Coordinates of C-alpha atoms and ligand atoms in Angstrom, one line a residue:
M1 CA -0.4 0.7 -31.2
I2 CA -2.3 1.0 -28.1
Q3 CA -3.2 -2.2 -30.1
N4 CA 0.4 -4.4 -30.0
K5 CA 1.2 -3.4 -26.6
C6 CA -2.0 -4.3 -25.4
L7 CA -1.4 -7.7 -26.3
G8 CA -1.2 -10.5 -23.8
T9 CA -1.0 -7.4 -21.4
V10 CA -1.6 -6.8 -17.8
L11 CA -2.6 -2.8 -17.5
I12 CA -1.6 -1.5 -14.6
V13 CA -3.7 1.0 -13.4
G14 CA -2.1 4.4 -11.9
E15 CA -3.9 7.7 -10.4
T16 CA -2.4 11.1 -10.2
V17 CA -3.4 13.2 -7.1
D18 CA -3.2 17.0 -8.3
G19 CA -0.5 16.2 -11.1
R20 CA 1.7 13.9 -7.9
L21 CA 1.6 10.2 -8.3
S22 CA -0.1 8.8 -5.8
A23 CA 2.1 6.2 -3.0
G24 CA -0.2 3.1 -4.0
S25 CA 0.4 3.6 -7.5
R26 CA 4.5 3.9 -6.9
D27 CA 4.0 0.8 -5.1
L28 CA 2.0 -0.7 -7.7
G29 CA 4.7 0.4 -10.6
N30 CA 7.4 -1.8 -8.9
Q31 CA 5.7 -4.7 -8.3
A32 CA 4.8 -4.4 -12.7
S33 CA 6.8 -6.4 -13.4
R34 CA 6.3 -9.4 -11.1
L35 CA 2.7 -8.5 -11.2
A36 CA 2.5 -9.1 -15.2
G37 CA 4.8 -12.2 -15.3
Q38 CA 2.4 -14.3 -13.0
F39 CA 0.2 -14.1 -15.9
N40 CA 3.2 -14.8 -18.5
G41 CA 1.9 -11.1 -20.1
Q42 CA 3.9 -7.8 -20.4
A43 CA 3.1 -4.7 -18.3
V44 CA 1.0 -1.6 -19.7
G45 CA 1.0 1.5 -17.2
V46 CA -2.6 4.0 -17.9
L47 CA -2.0 6.5 -15.7
T48 CA -5.3 9.0 -15.1
G49 CA -4.9 12.2 -14.9
H50 CA -4.6 16.0 -16.2
D51 CA -1.2 17.6 -17.6
I52 CA 0.6 14.4 -16.4
E53 CA 3.3 13.9 -19.1
Q54 CA 6.2 14.4 -16.8
V55 CA 4.8 12.1 -14.6
A56 CA 4.4 9.6 -16.5
R57 CA 8.1 9.5 -18.3
S58 CA 9.0 9.3 -14.7
W59 CA 6.0 6.0 -13.9
S60 CA 7.7 4.3 -16.6
K61 CA 11.4 5.3 -16.3
T62 CA 11.6 3.5 -12.6
A63 CA 8.8 0.9 -13.4
G64 CA 10.2 -0.8 -16.8
M65 CA 6.8 -0.2 -18.6
P66 CA 4.7 1.4 -21.1
V67 CA 2.7 4.4 -20.3
I68 CA -0.9 5.3 -21.5
V69 CA -2.0 8.8 -20.0
L70 CA -5.7 8.9 -20.2
D71 CA -6.0 12.8 -19.8
H72 CA -9.4 15.1 -18.6
A73 CA -9.3 17.8 -17.1
Q74 CA -11.5 16.2 -14.1
C75 CA -9.5 13.6 -13.6
R76 CA -6.7 16.3 -11.7
Y77 CA -8.0 15.0 -8.7
P78 CA -9.3 11.1 -8.5
N79 CA -12.3 9.7 -9.8
P80 CA -13.7 6.7 -10.2
P81 CA -16.7 6.7 -12.3
L82 CA -14.0 8.3 -15.5
T83 CA -10.6 6.2 -14.9
A84 CA -13.8 3.5 -15.0
S85 CA -15.3 4.5 -18.1
G86 CA -11.4 4.9 -19.8
V87 CA -9.6 1.9 -18.2
G88 CA -12.7 0.4 -19.2
A89 CA -12.1 1.3 -23.2
L90 CA -9.0 0.2 -23.5
A91 CA -9.9 -3.0 -22.3
D92 CA -12.6 -3.1 -24.9
E93 CA -9.7 -2.7 -27.1
C94 CA -7.0 -4.9 -26.5
S95 CA -8.6 -7.6 -24.5
P96 CA -5.8 -7.7 -21.5
L97 CA -5.1 -10.5 -18.8
A98 CA -5.5 -8.5 -15.9
V99 CA -6.2 -4.9 -15.1
C100 CA -4.7 -4.3 -11.7
F101 CA -5.2 -1.3 -9.6
P102 CA -4.1 -0.4 -6.0
H103 CA -6.3 -1.4 -3.4
N104 CA -7.7 1.7 -2.1
M105 CA -10.8 3.1 -1.3
R106 CA -11.7 4.8 -4.5
A107 CA -9.8 2.2 -6.4
C108 CA -12.1 -0.2 -5.9
Q109 CA -15.0 2.5 -7.5
A110 CA -13.8 2.1 -9.7
A111 CA -12.4 -0.9 -10.2
A112 CA -15.9 -2.8 -9.9
T113 CA -17.2 0.0 -12.5
M114 CA -15.5 -0.7 -14.9
A115 CA -15.2 -5.1 -13.9
W116 CA -19.5 -4.4 -13.9
R117 CA -18.5 -2.3 -17.3
I118 CA -16.9 -5.3 -20.2
K119 CA -18.1 -8.2 -17.0
A120 CA -15.4 -9.3 -15.6
P121 CA -14.9 -10.8 -12.1
C122 CA -13.8 -8.0 -9.4
I123 CA -11.7 -9.4 -7.0
T124 CA -10.2 -6.6 -4.1
A125 CA -7.7 -6.3 -1.4
V126 CA -5.5 -9.2 -2.9
D127 CA -1.9 -10.2 -1.3
A128 CA -1.3 -13.5 -3.3
I129 CA -1.7 -14.6 -6.8
L130 CA -0.8 -18.5 -7.9
K131 CA -0.7 -20.4 -11.3
E132 CA -2.6 -23.5 -11.3
S133 CA -2.9 -24.9 -14.3
D134 CA -5.9 -23.6 -16.2
Y135 CA -6.7 -21.0 -13.3
F136 CA -5.4 -18.4 -10.4
V137 CA -6.4 -19.1 -6.7
L138 CA -6.0 -15.4 -5.9
K139 CA -5.7 -15.1 -2.1
R140 CA -6.7 -12.4 0.0
A141 CA -7.5 -11.7 4.2
V142 CA -11.1 -11.3 4.8
F143 CA -13.2 -10.7 8.7
G144 CA -10.8 -7.9 10.1
G145 CA -7.2 -10.5 8.8
K146 CA -9.2 -13.1 10.9
L147 CA -9.7 -15.8 8.0
R148 CA -8.0 -15.8 4.4
E149 CA -10.1 -16.3 1.2
S150 CA -8.5 -18.0 -1.9
V151 CA -10.7 -17.1 -4.8
S152 CA -10.3 -19.9 -7.7
V153 CA -10.6 -17.8 -11.4
G154 CA -10.5 -18.8 -14.9
H155 CA -12.0 -15.6 -16.7
V156 CA -10.3 -13.5 -18.2
P157 CA -9.6 -10.3 -18.2
M158 CA -10.4 -10.4 -14.5
V159 CA -10.1 -6.7 -12.6
L160 CA -8.0 -7.2 -9.1
T161 CA -7.2 -4.2 -6.7
I162 CA -3.5 -5.2 -4.9
M163 CA -2.6 -5.0 -1.6
P164 CA 0.7 -2.5 -1.5
G165 CA 4.1 -5.5 -1.1
L166 CA 2.6 -7.7 -2.8
F167 CA 5.8 -9.4 -3.5
S168 CA 8.4 -9.0 -0.5
P169 CA 10.1 -5.5 -1.2
S170 CA 13.3 -8.0 0.7
V171 CA 13.1 -9.1 -2.8
S172 CA 14.9 -7.0 -5.4
L173 CA 13.8 -5.7 -8.7
E174 CA 14.9 -7.0 -11.7
V175 CA 13.8 -4.0 -13.2
P176 CA 15.0 -3.5 -16.6
D177 CA 16.8 -0.4 -17.8
H178 CA 13.9 1.1 -19.6
S179 CA 14.0 4.4 -21.3
P180 CA 10.3 5.6 -21.2
S181 CA 7.4 5.4 -23.8
V182 CA 4.3 7.0 -23.0
E183 CA 1.1 8.0 -25.1
T184 CA -1.3 10.3 -24.3
R185 CA -4.9 10.1 -24.7
L186 CA -7.5 12.6 -24.2
L187 CA -10.4 11.3 -22.5
A188 CA -13.8 12.4 -24.7
D189 CA -15.9 14.5 -22.7
T190 CA -19.3 12.7 -20.1
N191 CA -22.0 13.0 -18.7
H192 CA -20.2 11.7 -15.1
R193 CA -21.9 14.4 -12.6
F194 CA -18.6 13.6 -10.4
I195 CA -16.8 15.9 -10.6
P196 CA -13.6 16.3 -7.9
Q197 CA -13.3 19.6 -7.0
G198 CA -9.4 19.1 -4.6
I199 CA -8.2 17.1 -1.6
N200 CA -8.7 18.6 1.9
R201 CA -5.9 17.7 3.8
R202 CA -6.6 16.5 7.3
K203 CA -5.8 20.0 9.7
D204 CA -4.7 17.2 12.9
T205 CA -3.2 15.0 11.1
D206 CA 0.8 16.8 11.2
Q207 CA 3.3 15.3 8.9
A208 CA 5.6 13.6 11.6
L209 CA 4.9 10.4 11.8
E210 CA 5.6 10.0 7.1
R211 CA 9.1 12.1 7.4
A212 CA 10.2 9.7 11.1
Q213 CA 13.0 8.3 10.3
V214 CA 12.1 5.7 13.1
V215 CA 8.4 4.8 14.1
V216 CA 7.6 2.9 16.9
S217 CA 4.5 1.9 17.3
A218 CA 2.2 -0.6 19.5
G219 CA -1.3 -2.3 19.4
R220 CA -3.9 -4.0 21.9
G221 CA -0.8 -6.0 22.9
L222 CA 0.3 -2.5 25.3
K223 CA -2.1 -3.7 26.8
G224 CA -3.8 -0.4 28.1
P225 CA -3.3 3.7 28.1
E226 CA -1.4 4.2 30.8
Y227 CA 1.9 2.6 29.2
K228 CA 1.1 4.7 26.4
G229 CA 4.5 6.5 27.8
L230 CA 6.9 3.6 27.2
L231 CA 6.5 3.9 23.5
D232 CA 7.4 7.5 24.7
A233 CA 10.5 7.1 25.9
A234 CA 11.5 4.0 23.3
A235 CA 10.6 7.2 21.1
G236 CA 13.3 9.9 22.6
M237 CA 16.0 7.1 22.3
F238 CA 16.4 8.7 18.6
K239 CA 16.7 12.3 16.6
N240 CA 13.7 11.7 14.2
A241 CA 10.8 9.0 15.5
A242 CA 7.3 9.2 15.6
V243 CA 4.6 6.8 17.2
G244 CA 1.5 5.4 15.8
G245 CA -0.3 2.6 16.4
S246 CA -2.4 -0.4 15.4
R247 CA -6.5 0.2 14.3
G248 CA -6.8 -2.7 17.7
A249 CA -4.8 0.1 20.1
C250 CA -6.6 3.3 18.0
D251 CA -9.8 1.3 18.6
L252 CA -9.9 0.8 21.9
G253 CA -9.0 5.2 22.2
W254 CA -5.9 3.8 24.0
L255 CA -4.3 6.4 21.0
P256 CA -5.8 9.3 19.1
H257 CA -6.9 7.5 15.1
S258 CA -4.9 9.8 13.3
L259 CA -2.1 7.6 14.2
Q260 CA -3.5 4.5 12.7
I261 CA -1.2 2.8 10.7
G262 CA -2.6 0.4 7.4
E263 CA -4.7 0.3 5.1
T264 CA -7.0 2.5 7.0
G265 CA -4.5 4.9 8.9
R266 CA -1.7 6.2 7.1
T267 CA 1.2 5.1 5.1
V268 CA 5.1 5.5 5.8
S269 CA 8.6 3.3 5.5
P270 CA 10.9 4.1 7.8
A271 CA 13.8 2.8 8.3
L272 CA 12.8 1.2 11.5
Y273 CA 9.3 0.7 12.5
L274 CA 9.2 -1.3 15.8
A275 CA 6.2 -3.4 16.0
C276 CA 5.5 -3.3 19.6
G277 CA 2.6 -5.5 20.5
I278 CA 1.2 -6.1 17.1
S279 CA -0.1 -8.9 15.5
G280 CA 0.9 -8.0 11.8
A281 CA -2.7 -8.1 9.8
T282 CA -2.4 -7.7 5.9
Q283 CA -4.7 -4.1 7.3
H284 CA -2.2 -3.5 9.4
L285 CA 1.1 -4.3 7.5
A286 CA 0.1 -2.1 3.8
G287 CA 0.8 0.5 5.7
M288 CA 4.0 -0.1 7.1
R289 CA 6.2 -3.0 4.2
E290 CA 8.6 0.1 3.1
S291 CA 9.9 -0.1 5.7
R292 CA 13.4 -0.9 6.0
T293 CA 13.9 -3.1 8.5
V294 CA 11.5 -4.4 11.0
V295 CA 11.4 -4.8 14.8
A296 CA 8.8 -7.3 16.5
V297 CA 8.0 -6.8 20.1
N298 CA 5.5 -9.4 20.7
T299 CA 5.7 -11.9 23.5
D300 CA 4.3 -14.4 20.5
P301 CA 6.4 -16.1 17.9
K302 CA 4.5 -17.5 16.3
A303 CA 2.4 -14.1 15.3
A304 CA 2.3 -12.8 11.6
I305 CA 4.6 -10.4 12.7
C306 CA 7.1 -11.9 13.5
N307 CA 7.6 -13.9 10.4
L308 CA 8.1 -10.6 8.9
S309 CA 10.3 -8.7 10.6
H310 CA 13.6 -8.8 10.2
Y311 CA 14.0 -9.3 13.7
A312 CA 11.5 -10.5 16.6
V313 CA 11.8 -9.8 20.3
I314 CA 10.0 -12.3 21.8
D315 CA 9.2 -10.4 25.6
D316 CA 6.4 -8.1 26.9
L317 CA 6.5 -5.0 25.8
T318 CA 6.1 -4.0 28.9
V319 CA 8.8 -5.1 30.4
F320 CA 11.2 -5.7 27.0
L321 CA 11.1 -1.3 26.0
P322 CA 11.8 0.2 29.7
V323 CA 14.6 -2.1 30.0
L324 CA 15.7 -0.5 26.6
R325 CA 15.6 2.8 27.7
E326 CA 17.5 2.1 30.9
R327 CA 20.2 0.8 28.2
Y328 CA 20.3 3.5 27.1
D329 CA 20.1 6.3 29.4
R330 CA 23.0 4.2 31.2
M331 CA 25.0 4.4 28.1
R332 CA 24.7 7.9 27.7
N333 CA 25.7 9.1 31.0
K334 CA 28.8 6.8 30.5
G335 CA 29.3 8.5 27.2
D336 CA 29.0 6.6 24.8
E337 CA 28.2 6.8 21.7
V338 CA 24.7 5.3 20.7
Ligands
FAD403 C1 -11.4 -2.8 6.2 C2 -10.3 -2.6 7.5 C3 -9.7 -1.9 8.1 C4 -8.7 -2.0 8.8 N1 -7.2 -1.3 8.3 C5 -6.6 -1.7 9.1 C6 -5.5 -0.6 9.2 O1 -5.6 0.3 8.8 N2 -4.6 -0.3 10.2 C7 -4.6 -1.8 10.9 O2 -3.3 -2.2 12.3 N3 -5.6 -2.5 11.3 C8 -7.2 -2.8 10.1 N4 -8.2 -3.2 9.9 C9 -8.0 -4.2 11.3 C10 -6.5 -5.3 11.2 O3 -7.6 -6.7 10.7 C11 -6.7 -6.0 12.8 O4 -7.4 -6.2 13.3 C12 -5.6 -4.3 14.1 O5 -4.8 -4.1 12.8 C13 -5.2 -6.3 15.0 O6 -4.6 -5.1 15.7 P1 -3.4 -5.2 17.2 O7 -2.6 -6.3 16.2 O8 -3.1 -4.2 17.7 O9 -4.3 -6.7 17.9 P2 -4.2 -8.2 18.3 O10 -4.8 -8.5 16.2 O11 -5.2 -8.2 19.1 O12 -2.8 -8.6 18.4 C14 -2.2 -7.8 19.9 C15 -0.5 -8.9 18.9 O13 -0.3 -8.5 20.8 C16 0.4 -9.5 21.0 N5 1.1 -9.5 22.4 C17 -0.5 -9.9 23.6 N6 0.7 -8.5 24.5 C18 1.7 -8.7 24.6 C19 2.7 -8.1 25.6 N7 2.7 -7.7 26.3 N8 3.7 -7.6 25.4 C20 4.0 -7.8 23.4 N9 3.6 -8.4 23.2 C21 1.8 -8.9 23.1 C22 -0.1 -10.6 20.6 O14 1.1 -11.5 20.6 C23 -0.7 -10.5 20.0 O15 0.3 -11.0 18.6 C24 -8.4 -3.1 9.1 C25 -9.7 -4.4 9.4 C26 -10.7 -4.2 8.4 C27 -11.7 -5.0 8.5

């Protein structure tokens, strides 16, 4: 049955963390049918974890694809070596066109290990896929987003890690009605010496950023820490708002590293994301792409974030933000609804 399911398919590999689907896996699932379409194949989900039947059913339903669960007690927390051997065995069995993981550190480890195992090319951090006559062109940002690289691959299967939001979130995904289809396979006991014991959440990060409906975020365009008050003042205009930043601003010490948003930082999906003085590097977008409305404040109309945002204010943030706050205060003092 799996054999038939896998023929001409693209394996979409998700992970669970203590019985819950990770955010990256949810995002990848949402893109599954379009991703498989790029390869002219069908998406089949593969989910690792332990006792995750219900989660797998829900993923199968929302992503509109059948899901194969690879179950093992040692997969309660992400386990790259075990994931690599389980997904590798599945790939040996059913020769998929491609195997796609979400792009994060754990998945990169699993992807690279399994690619070596099945002798397939492994391309990480893919943010665009183009089909040429008999090969694929995979695109990604390199050197901290300063350059873009195109990799041509004609080998099948290929193993990829996919950046969040490969397909623009503004494009509505037509996921056909799909009744959940889940098949569970117990992974054989192995001699892997990597046995994850649990996950300790950092104590110095509260969840305010993830829960915020409005995120006011700043990058190197902030010019210096003395302007941080402008961000707090802008955030103060909203009921449930928090301040975040790009790695550029955090590396310079203008904002604490715990507030960094992006691939190596936190992931937010607010109703409004106000990106002030942020260029829009792929690694930053990875952490805020799911925002419902993005407003960029930037002096450079050609900055990537201006293309991606719903609204762009072309101005110096140290000029614009005080004016915004002043107008807000004036309206409040007049008793106008704000
Ligand atoms: C492995 C790896 C992981 C990474 N992870 C992350 C991550 O998690 N998060 C992250 O953010 N980055 C990450 N990066 C870094 C990323 O590639 C970029 O270097 C970084 O996001 C750039 O930060 P920035 O936009 O603040 O700065 P810049 O790219 O320097 O952009 C500054 C912007 O501010 C504008 N500007 C300048 N002055 C003003 C002004 N007065 N008013 C308004 N606008 C102004 C400029 O036009 C420019 O667009 C990562 C890089 C690597 C290699």
